[in-house]
Coordinates of C-alpha atoms in Angstrom, one line a residue:
M1 CA 73.5 95.8 67.4
L2 CA 74.2 92.5 65.7
T3 CA 76.3 93.4 62.9
G4 CA 77.8 89.9 61.1
L5 CA 77.6 86.0 61.6
S6 CA 80.4 83.9 60.3
I7 CA 79.5 80.0 60.2
R8 CA 81.9 77.3 59.5
D9 CA 81.0 73.8 59.3
V10 CA 78.1 73.6 61.9
V11 CA 75.9 70.8 61.1
L12 CA 74.8 71.0 57.2
I13 CA 76.3 74.8 56.9
E14 CA 79.8 74.5 55.3
T15 CA 80.6 78.4 55.1
L16 CA 78.4 80.9 55.8
D17 CA 78.5 84.7 56.0
L18 CA 75.9 87.3 57.0
E19 CA 75.5 90.9 57.5
F20 CA 72.6 92.6 59.4
G21 CA 71.8 96.4 59.8
P22 CA 69.2 98.0 61.9
G23 CA 65.4 97.8 62.0
L24 CA 63.6 94.7 61.4
G25 CA 64.9 91.6 59.5
V26 CA 63.3 88.3 59.0
L27 CA 64.5 85.0 58.1
T28 CA 62.3 82.4 55.7
G29 CA 62.5 79.5 54.1
E30 CA 60.8 75.4 53.9
T31 CA 60.2 73.8 57.2
G32 CA 63.6 71.6 57.7
A33 CA 65.8 74.2 55.4
G34 CA 68.1 74.8 58.7
K35 CA 66.7 77.3 60.4
S36 CA 67.2 75.9 64.0
I37 CA 70.6 75.7 62.9
L38 CA 71.5 79.7 62.8
L39 CA 69.7 80.3 65.9
D40 CA 71.8 77.1 67.5
S41 CA 75.2 78.8 66.0
L42 CA 74.1 81.6 67.1
G43 CA 73.0 80.5 70.5
L44 CA 76.7 78.6 70.9
A45 CA 78.3 81.9 70.3
L46 CA 76.8 83.2 73.4
G47 CA 77.3 80.6 75.4
A48 CA 75.1 78.1 74.8
R49 CA 76.6 74.8 76.0
A50 CA 78.8 73.1 73.9
D51 CA 77.1 70.2 71.7
S52 CA 79.7 68.2 69.7
G53 CA 76.7 66.6 67.5
L54 CA 76.8 70.8 66.1
V55 CA 80.1 70.2 64.4
R56 CA 79.7 69.1 60.7
A57 CA 80.1 65.2 59.5
G58 CA 84.0 64.5 59.1
Q59 CA 85.1 67.9 60.3
A60 CA 87.5 68.6 63.3
Q61 CA 85.9 71.5 64.7
A62 CA 83.1 74.1 64.2
V63 CA 83.8 78.0 64.6
V64 CA 80.9 80.8 64.8
S65 CA 81.5 84.3 65.0
V66 CA 79.4 87.0 65.8
S67 CA 80.2 91.0 65.8
F68 CA 78.5 93.7 67.6
D69 CA 78.6 97.4 67.4
V70 CA 77.8 99.0 71.0
G71 CA 78.0 102.3 72.6
R72 CA 81.2 103.4 74.6
D73 CA 78.7 103.4 77.6
H74 CA 77.3 99.8 76.8
P75 CA 77.8 97.9 80.3
A76 CA 79.4 95.1 78.2
H77 CA 82.6 97.4 78.3
I78 CA 82.5 97.2 81.8
L79 CA 81.9 93.3 82.3
L80 CA 84.8 92.8 79.6
G81 CA 86.8 95.3 81.4
D82 CA 86.2 93.6 84.7
G83 CA 87.5 90.4 82.9
G84 CA 90.7 91.8 81.5
I85 CA 89.4 92.0 78.3
S86 CA 90.4 95.5 76.3
V87 CA 88.2 96.9 73.4
E88 CA 89.3 100.2 72.3
P89 CA 86.9 102.7 71.7
G90 CA 84.8 102.5 68.6
E91 CA 85.9 98.9 67.8
P92 CA 83.3 96.3 67.5
I93 CA 83.0 93.4 70.0
T94 CA 83.6 90.0 68.1
I95 CA 83.2 87.2 69.6
R96 CA 84.3 83.5 68.6
R97 CA 83.6 80.0 69.4
I98 CA 85.3 77.3 68.5
L99 CA 83.9 73.6 69.0
K100 CA 85.8 70.6 68.3
A101 CA 84.5 67.2 67.6
D102 CA 85.6 65.5 70.9
G103 CA 83.5 68.0 72.7
G104 CA 86.0 70.5 73.8
S105 CA 85.3 74.0 73.3
R106 CA 87.3 77.7 73.2
A107 CA 85.7 81.2 73.3
L108 CA 87.2 84.6 72.1
V109 CA 86.4 88.1 72.5
N110 CA 88.4 90.3 70.4
D111 CA 90.9 87.6 70.1
Q112 CA 91.1 87.4 73.5
A113 CA 90.3 83.8 75.5
V114 CA 87.5 84.1 78.1
S115 CA 85.2 81.7 80.3
V116 CA 82.0 80.7 79.1
A117 CA 80.7 82.0 82.1
L118 CA 81.6 85.4 81.1
L119 CA 80.6 84.8 77.8
R120 CA 77.2 83.7 78.7
E121 CA 77.0 87.1 80.7
L122 CA 78.2 88.9 78.0
G123 CA 75.7 87.3 75.3
G124 CA 72.5 88.3 77.9
M125 CA 73.6 92.2 77.8
L126 CA 73.9 91.7 73.7
V127 CA 71.0 89.8 72.2
E128 CA 67.9 88.4 73.8
I129 CA 66.5 85.2 72.1
H130 CA 63.0 84.3 72.5
G131 CA 61.8 80.9 71.7
Q132 CA 59.7 78.4 72.6
H133 CA 62.0 76.6 74.8
D134 CA 63.8 79.7 76.0
D135 CA 64.6 80.0 80.0
R136 CA 65.5 83.8 80.0
G137 CA 64.9 87.1 79.1
L138 CA 61.3 87.6 80.0
L139 CA 60.7 84.5 81.5
N140 CA 63.1 84.6 84.3
A141 CA 61.2 86.4 86.9
R142 CA 64.7 87.3 88.4
G143 CA 64.7 90.4 86.1
H144 CA 61.2 91.5 86.4
R145 CA 61.7 93.5 89.2
T146 CA 64.5 95.9 86.8
L147 CA 62.3 95.2 83.8
L148 CA 59.6 97.5 86.0
D149 CA 61.7 100.0 87.3
I150 CA 62.7 100.8 83.9
Y151 CA 59.4 100.8 82.5
G152 CA 58.4 103.0 85.3
G153 CA 61.2 105.2 85.0
I154 CA 62.0 104.2 88.8
D155 CA 65.0 105.9 90.5
T156 CA 66.4 103.5 92.9
S157 CA 69.7 105.7 94.2
A158 CA 68.0 106.8 97.7
A159 CA 67.1 103.1 98.6
E160 CA 70.9 101.7 97.4
A161 CA 72.2 104.7 99.4
A162 CA 70.1 103.9 102.4
Y163 CA 70.2 100.3 102.7
R164 CA 74.6 100.7 102.3
G165 CA 73.9 102.8 105.5
W166 CA 72.1 100.9 107.0
R167 CA 74.0 97.9 106.8
A168 CA 77.1 99.7 107.6
A169 CA 76.3 100.6 110.6
E170 CA 75.0 97.0 111.8
E171 CA 78.3 96.0 110.5
K172 CA 80.1 98.5 113.0
L173 CA 77.1 97.4 115.5
T174 CA 78.2 93.8 114.9
A175 CA 82.0 94.4 115.1
A176 CA 81.9 96.6 118.6
R177 CA 79.6 94.0 120.2
A178 CA 82.4 91.3 119.4
D179 CA 85.1 93.4 120.7
L180 CA 83.2 94.3 123.7
D181 CA 82.4 90.3 124.2
H182 CA 86.0 89.7 123.7
A183 CA 87.4 92.7 125.8
E184 CA 84.7 91.1 128.9
R185 CA 86.4 87.9 128.8
D186 CA 89.6 89.5 129.2
R187 CA 88.5 91.9 131.9
E188 CA 90.4 90.8 134.5
Y189 CA 93.5 90.0 132.7
L190 CA 93.3 93.8 131.2
E191 CA 93.2 95.1 134.9
H192 CA 96.0 93.0 136.3
A193 CA 98.1 93.6 133.4
V194 CA 97.5 97.7 133.2
A195 CA 98.0 97.7 137.1
E196 CA 101.7 95.9 136.8
L197 CA 102.5 98.1 133.6
R198 CA 101.4 101.1 135.6
A199 CA 103.4 100.3 138.6
L200 CA 106.5 99.6 136.1
A201 CA 106.1 102.5 134.2
P202 CA 108.2 101.6 131.4
Q203 CA 109.9 104.7 129.8
P204 CA 110.8 104.7 125.9
G205 CA 114.6 104.1 125.4
E206 CA 115.0 103.1 128.9
E207 CA 116.3 99.4 128.3
E208 CA 119.0 100.8 126.3
E209 CA 119.9 103.7 128.8
L210 CA 120.0 100.9 131.5
A211 CA 122.0 98.6 129.4
G212 CA 124.7 101.3 128.6
L213 CA 125.0 102.5 132.4
R214 CA 125.5 98.8 133.7
A215 CA 128.0 98.3 131.0
N216 CA 130.2 101.5 132.0
M217 CA 130.1 100.5 135.1
Q218 CA 131.2 96.8 134.9
K219 CA 134.3 98.4 132.8
G220 CA 134.6 100.9 135.5
A221 CA 135.3 98.3 138.2
R222 CA 138.1 96.6 135.8
L223 CA 139.8 99.9 134.5
A224 CA 139.6 102.1 137.7
E225 CA 142.7 101.1 138.7
D226 CA 144.7 101.9 135.3
I227 CA 142.7 105.1 135.1
A228 CA 143.9 105.9 138.6
A229 CA 147.6 105.3 137.7
A230 CA 147.2 107.0 134.4
A231 CA 146.0 110.1 136.1
A232 CA 148.5 110.2 138.8
L233 CA 151.2 110.4 136.4
L234 CA 149.9 113.6 135.0
E235 CA 148.5 114.9 138.1
G236 CA 150.2 116.8 141.3
S237 CA 153.3 118.9 141.6
E238 CA 155.5 116.1 140.8
G239 CA 153.5 114.3 137.8
G240 CA 154.2 115.0 134.3
L241 CA 152.0 118.1 133.7
A242 CA 153.9 119.8 136.1
Q243 CA 157.2 119.3 134.8
L244 CA 155.9 120.2 131.4
R245 CA 154.9 123.7 132.9
Q246 CA 158.0 124.1 134.8
A247 CA 160.4 122.9 131.6
A248 CA 158.2 125.9 129.7
R249 CA 158.4 128.4 132.3
R250 CA 162.4 128.1 132.1
L251 CA 162.4 127.9 128.5
D252 CA 160.1 130.7 128.3
R253 CA 163.5 133.1 129.6
I254 CA 165.7 131.8 127.1
A255 CA 163.5 131.3 124.1
S256 CA 165.0 134.7 122.3
E257 CA 168.4 133.4 122.3
H258 CA 168.1 131.1 119.9
D259 CA 165.3 129.8 117.0
K260 CA 165.5 125.9 118.1
L261 CA 164.8 127.3 121.5
A262 CA 161.9 129.1 120.6
E263 CA 160.6 126.1 118.4
A264 CA 161.3 123.6 121.9
L265 CA 159.1 126.2 123.8
A266 CA 156.2 125.9 121.3
A267 CA 156.4 122.2 121.3
I268 CA 156.0 121.9 125.1
D269 CA 153.1 124.2 124.8
R270 CA 151.3 122.4 122.5
A271 CA 152.1 119.0 124.7
V272 CA 150.7 121.0 128.0
I273 CA 147.5 121.7 126.0
E274 CA 147.3 118.0 125.1
A275 CA 148.2 116.6 128.3
S276 CA 145.6 119.0 130.1
E277 CA 143.1 117.7 127.7
A278 CA 143.9 114.2 128.7
E279 CA 143.7 114.9 132.0
D280 CA 139.9 116.1 131.8
R281 CA 139.2 112.9 129.6
L282 CA 140.6 111.0 132.3
S283 CA 138.7 112.3 134.9
E284 CA 135.3 112.5 133.0
A285 CA 136.2 108.7 131.7
A286 CA 136.5 107.6 135.8
E287 CA 133.4 109.7 136.5
A288 CA 131.3 108.2 133.8
M289 CA 132.3 104.7 134.4
A290 CA 132.6 105.0 138.5
Y291 CA 131.8 101.6 140.0
D292 CA 128.8 102.1 142.9
P293 CA 127.6 98.5 143.5
A294 CA 124.5 99.9 144.7
R295 CA 123.8 101.6 141.7
L296 CA 124.7 98.8 139.7
E297 CA 122.5 96.9 141.6
E298 CA 119.8 98.7 141.2
A299 CA 120.1 99.1 137.7
E300 CA 120.5 95.4 137.1
A301 CA 117.3 94.7 139.1
R302 CA 115.0 97.4 136.9
L303 CA 116.8 96.0 133.5
F304 CA 115.2 92.4 134.7
D305 CA 112.2 93.9 135.6
L306 CA 111.7 95.5 132.1
R307 CA 112.9 92.6 129.9
A308 CA 110.8 90.1 132.4
M309 CA 107.6 92.3 131.6
A310 CA 108.8 92.3 127.9
R311 CA 109.0 88.8 127.7
K312 CA 105.7 88.3 129.3
H313 CA 103.5 90.2 126.9
R314 CA 105.8 89.4 123.9
V315 CA 107.3 92.7 123.0
D316 CA 110.5 94.9 123.0
C317 CA 110.9 96.6 126.1
D318 CA 110.4 99.8 123.9
A319 CA 106.9 98.5 123.1
L320 CA 105.9 98.4 126.7
P321 CA 104.5 102.1 127.1
A322 CA 102.5 101.8 123.9
L323 CA 101.3 98.6 125.4
A324 CA 100.2 100.1 128.4
E325 CA 98.5 102.8 126.9
E326 CA 96.4 99.9 124.5
M327 CA 95.7 98.2 127.3
A328 CA 94.7 101.0 129.4
A329 CA 92.2 102.2 126.4
K330 CA 90.8 98.4 125.8
L331 CA 89.9 98.7 129.6
G332 CA 88.2 101.7 129.0
A333 CA 86.1 100.7 126.1
I334 CA 84.6 97.8 128.6
H335 CA 83.7 100.7 131.0
A336 CA 82.6 102.8 128.0
G337 CA 80.8 100.0 125.9
G338 CA 77.6 100.1 127.3
E339 CA 77.7 103.9 126.2
G340 CA 79.1 103.2 122.8
L341 CA 76.5 100.2 121.7
A342 CA 73.9 102.3 122.7
A343 CA 75.0 105.3 120.1
L344 CA 75.8 102.5 117.5
E345 CA 72.2 101.1 118.1
R346 CA 70.8 104.6 117.6
Q347 CA 72.7 104.8 114.4
V348 CA 71.2 101.1 113.2
A349 CA 67.6 102.3 113.8
E350 CA 67.7 105.8 112.3
H351 CA 69.5 104.0 108.9
R352 CA 66.8 101.1 109.0
A353 CA 64.2 103.5 109.5
A354 CA 65.9 105.7 106.2
F355 CA 65.8 102.0 104.3
D356 CA 62.4 101.8 105.5
A357 CA 60.9 104.7 104.1
A358 CA 62.8 104.8 100.7
A359 CA 61.7 101.0 100.1
A360 CA 58.3 101.8 100.8
E361 CA 58.6 104.8 98.4
L362 CA 59.8 102.2 96.3
T363 CA 57.1 99.8 96.5
R364 CA 54.5 103.0 95.9
L365 CA 56.2 103.5 92.6
R366 CA 56.2 100.2 91.7
T367 CA 52.4 99.6 92.1
Q368 CA 51.8 102.4 90.2
A369 CA 53.8 101.4 87.2
A370 CA 52.8 98.0 87.5
A371 CA 49.2 99.1 86.9
R372 CA 50.2 100.9 84.1
L373 CA 52.3 98.0 82.7
D374 CA 49.1 95.7 83.2
M375 CA 47.1 98.4 81.0
A376 CA 49.5 98.6 78.3
V377 CA 50.3 95.0 78.0
A378 CA 46.4 94.4 77.8
A379 CA 45.7 96.4 74.7
E380 CA 48.4 94.6 73.1
L381 CA 46.8 91.0 74.0
Q382 CA 43.5 91.4 71.7
P383 CA 45.2 92.0 68.3
L384 CA 47.7 89.0 69.1
K385 CA 44.5 86.5 69.1
L386 CA 45.0 86.6 73.4
D387 CA 41.7 88.3 74.1
A388 CA 41.1 85.6 76.7
A389 CA 44.4 85.9 78.6
K390 CA 45.0 88.5 81.4
F391 CA 48.3 89.5 82.3
R392 CA 49.0 91.0 85.8
T393 CA 52.2 92.1 87.5
V394 CA 52.4 90.6 91.1
I395 CA 54.6 93.0 93.9
E396 CA 54.9 90.7 97.1
P397 CA 56.9 91.7 100.0
L398 CA 60.3 89.5 100.7
A399 CA 61.4 88.3 103.8
E400 CA 63.6 90.5 105.4
G401 CA 66.7 88.3 104.6
Q402 CA 66.0 88.8 100.9
W403 CA 65.8 92.6 101.0
S404 CA 68.4 94.3 99.1
A405 CA 69.6 97.8 98.1
K406 CA 66.6 97.7 95.5
G407 CA 64.2 97.3 98.2
K408 CA 61.6 95.0 99.9
D409 CA 59.7 93.6 97.1
R410 CA 59.4 90.7 94.6
V411 CA 58.4 91.4 91.2
E412 CA 56.7 88.8 88.7
F413 CA 54.8 88.6 85.5
E414 CA 52.1 86.3 85.4
I415 CA 48.8 85.5 83.2
A416 CA 45.9 83.3 83.0
T417 CA 45.2 82.3 79.5
N418 CA 41.6 81.5 80.0
P419 CA 38.7 83.0 82.0
G420 CA 38.4 81.8 85.3
A421 CA 41.8 80.3 85.0
P422 CA 44.6 80.9 88.0
F423 CA 47.4 83.2 87.4
A424 CA 50.9 81.4 87.1
P425 CA 54.3 82.7 85.5
L426 CA 54.4 82.9 81.7
A427 CA 56.6 79.8 81.4
K428 CA 54.2 77.9 83.3
I429 CA 50.9 77.9 81.6
A430 CA 51.9 79.5 77.7
S431 CA 53.4 77.6 75.2
G432 CA 55.0 77.8 71.6
G433 CA 53.8 80.6 69.5
E434 CA 51.3 81.5 72.4
L435 CA 54.3 82.2 74.6
S436 CA 55.8 84.2 72.0
R437 CA 53.0 86.2 71.4
F438 CA 52.8 86.7 75.4
I439 CA 56.5 88.0 75.1
L440 CA 56.0 90.3 71.9
A441 CA 53.2 91.9 73.6
L442 CA 55.4 92.6 77.0
K443 CA 58.1 93.9 74.6
V444 CA 56.3 96.5 72.8
A445 CA 54.5 97.6 76.4
L446 CA 58.5 98.0 77.5
A447 CA 59.7 99.3 74.8
E448 CA 59.8 103.1 75.5
R449 CA 62.0 102.5 77.8
G450 CA 64.7 100.7 75.8
G451 CA 66.4 97.2 76.9
V452 CA 69.0 94.9 75.2
A453 CA 69.8 96.1 71.3
T454 CA 69.0 92.9 69.7
M455 CA 66.3 91.0 69.8
I456 CA 65.5 87.7 68.2
F457 CA 62.1 86.0 68.2
D458 CA 61.7 82.5 66.7
E459 CA 58.3 81.5 65.2
I460 CA 56.4 83.7 67.0
D461 CA 53.7 83.5 64.4
R462 CA 53.4 79.6 65.0
G463 CA 49.6 78.5 64.7
V464 CA 48.2 82.0 63.4
G465 CA 47.3 83.6 60.7
G466 CA 45.5 86.7 59.0
A467 CA 44.6 89.5 61.1
V468 CA 46.9 88.3 63.9
A469 CA 49.8 87.7 61.9
S470 CA 49.5 91.7 60.5
A471 CA 49.1 92.3 64.0
I472 CA 52.6 90.7 65.1
G473 CA 54.2 92.1 62.1
E474 CA 52.9 95.7 62.9
R475 CA 54.1 95.2 66.4
L476 CA 57.7 93.6 65.6
H477 CA 57.8 96.6 63.1
R478 CA 56.7 99.1 65.9
L479 CA 59.3 97.5 68.2
A480 CA 62.0 97.4 65.4
Q481 CA 62.2 101.4 65.7
G482 CA 64.0 101.3 68.7
A483 CA 66.3 98.2 68.6
Q484 CA 67.2 95.7 66.1
V485 CA 64.7 92.9 65.7
L486 CA 65.2 89.4 63.8
V487 CA 62.3 86.8 63.5
V488 CA 62.3 83.5 61.9
T489 CA 59.0 83.9 60.4
H490 CA 56.4 81.2 58.0
S491 CA 54.1 84.2 58.2
P492 CA 53.9 86.3 54.7
Q493 CA 52.3 88.9 56.7
V494 CA 55.3 89.3 59.1
A495 CA 57.6 88.7 56.4
A496 CA 56.4 91.5 54.8
R497 CA 57.0 94.1 57.3
G498 CA 60.9 93.1 57.1
G499 CA 63.5 96.2 56.2
Q500 CA 65.9 93.2 55.4
H501 CA 64.8 89.5 54.0
Y502 CA 67.3 86.5 54.5
F503 CA 66.4 83.2 52.7
I504 CA 67.4 80.1 54.2
E505 CA 67.1 77.2 51.7
K506 CA 68.5 73.4 52.0
S507 CA 70.6 72.2 48.7
H508 CA 71.8 68.7 47.1
D509 CA 74.6 68.0 44.8
G510 CA 73.7 64.3 45.0
T511 CA 76.0 63.3 47.9
V512 CA 76.2 66.2 50.4
T513 CA 73.1 68.1 51.9
R514 CA 74.0 71.7 52.6
T515 CA 72.2 74.6 54.2
G516 CA 72.7 78.0 52.9
V517 CA 71.5 81.6 53.5
Q518 CA 71.3 84.5 51.3
A519 CA 69.9 88.2 51.2
L520 CA 66.6 88.7 48.9
D521 CA 66.8 92.2 46.8
A522 CA 63.2 93.2 46.1
A523 CA 62.3 91.2 43.2
R524 CA 63.4 87.8 44.8
R525 CA 61.9 89.2 48.4
R526 CA 58.3 89.3 46.2
E527 CA 58.7 85.7 44.9
E528 CA 59.5 84.3 48.2
I529 CA 56.3 85.9 49.9
A530 CA 54.6 84.8 47.2
R531 CA 55.7 81.1 47.8
M532 CA 54.5 81.8 51.6
L533 CA 51.1 82.8 50.6
S534 CA 50.5 79.9 47.8
G535 CA 53.3 77.5 48.6
A536 CA 55.0 75.0 46.3
E537 CA 53.7 76.5 43.4
V538 CA 53.9 80.2 42.8
T539 CA 50.8 82.0 41.4
D540 CA 50.4 85.4 39.5
E541 CA 47.2 85.7 41.9
A542 CA 50.3 85.0 44.9
R543 CA 52.4 87.7 43.1
A544 CA 50.0 90.1 43.1
Q545 CA 49.2 89.9 47.0
A546 CA 52.5 89.7 47.7
S547 CA 52.9 92.9 46.1
R548 CA 50.0 94.2 48.2
L549 CA 51.8 93.4 51.6
L550 CA 54.6 95.0 50.7
E551 CA 53.5 98.1 49.6
A552 CA 51.5 98.3 52.9
A553 CA 54.2 97.6 55.2

């Protein structure tokens, strides 16, 4: 709901602050008082094109601010959240548009900068403005299908799920076909590569193992003489280890004779143990680095083959086993590709059939809802002096390329204004107040199913009076029971229906012309309706008639 409008330096408005409440609010005033300025200001705040001509003469900029109270589940919160704009729960949405005299403009929502595109989308969620030149709302055929679904209480979730399943299956099939086509082109290469890799049979860690073996054998060839010489000094009956053992046996017989002898024996025993260990390590080193020319040649050849294969496929040697499995899997997929595609094609057909059924059900439900809507609108036309007109909801099949999760139907509202005249879209054959009355009839018919919480009608009563004006007022009042409705009117019958009445007037101080707006109390409201009835001179009879209109409302 629109709760406030603040305007600074827009055309003839210097300073203006208005508060709005629920229900029906009416704006009246003499012709040329500046009602269009209010609507232009509101449109600017809701994303309309920035026209520097709106800036009041002599001022650097114009500023328009509007505030709305919306529920926590209002789609505006999702839109703002997606745009990075945070609004605290319970906090009003405040829009501010700043228009500079040089044509530049800025838009802010709750003091956070936003694009005009986002502002325009947000405005469409918050307010519907129905005027003579409005090309949005009910005049935009793109929204007619959604309006019909809302009116008919039609649940599209089954069609949406079926559509997503169908499209997902088609994407899988398309990807599988592309993979298979690519793989078919590489069949010969894959067969050769898999045969090579299987013949080589690489193992994880094999390169490191072969490189270590080769390095050890190369070291062994270089160190073999020194290792053998060191081993010879320790081994044999004349070696160092044998000499230590002989010394230990001699000392063992006399060690009890003196402490130092015992210590010497212990030291020699330790030396024997360390020397024995050294002898073992030398033996192990000799074995590990044993130089075998044939074995070295074999290891080097295997290492060369592994590295050559890795370079060929641009991977590490350790990745060759996994590469072999991957290529074998691709080759297997080629062989089984026909069967796999057939299975995916069956899935696509099944999902397509489910969508066809769900879409057909939507078409059936929409056809039923359209018949009810046509009757409901027809019932509203005669009281609005549109009894010669006919309304119909057209449901036509879309081309397959235009199908969506919402089904296969194109929906558009059409009218024929005179007997025998062809049906055509609303905006093409209706104009002025007639168009606004068509929109009112539609809005009243659709009102039970809800919609945008704030609606504004601009001179919906143009060119009519008497009973038709009363009918318009009655329907606006009815519409305002479930939404906030603001109407710019010249009709006293419509003005009398308002719960809030705002008077727009132009004033002069000799040099400057200004437009102002004031909320009227009961007495001033009766006087304004009397003016609307009688013209420039308000008579007692007009005041009495105004009182009767207010009492009847």
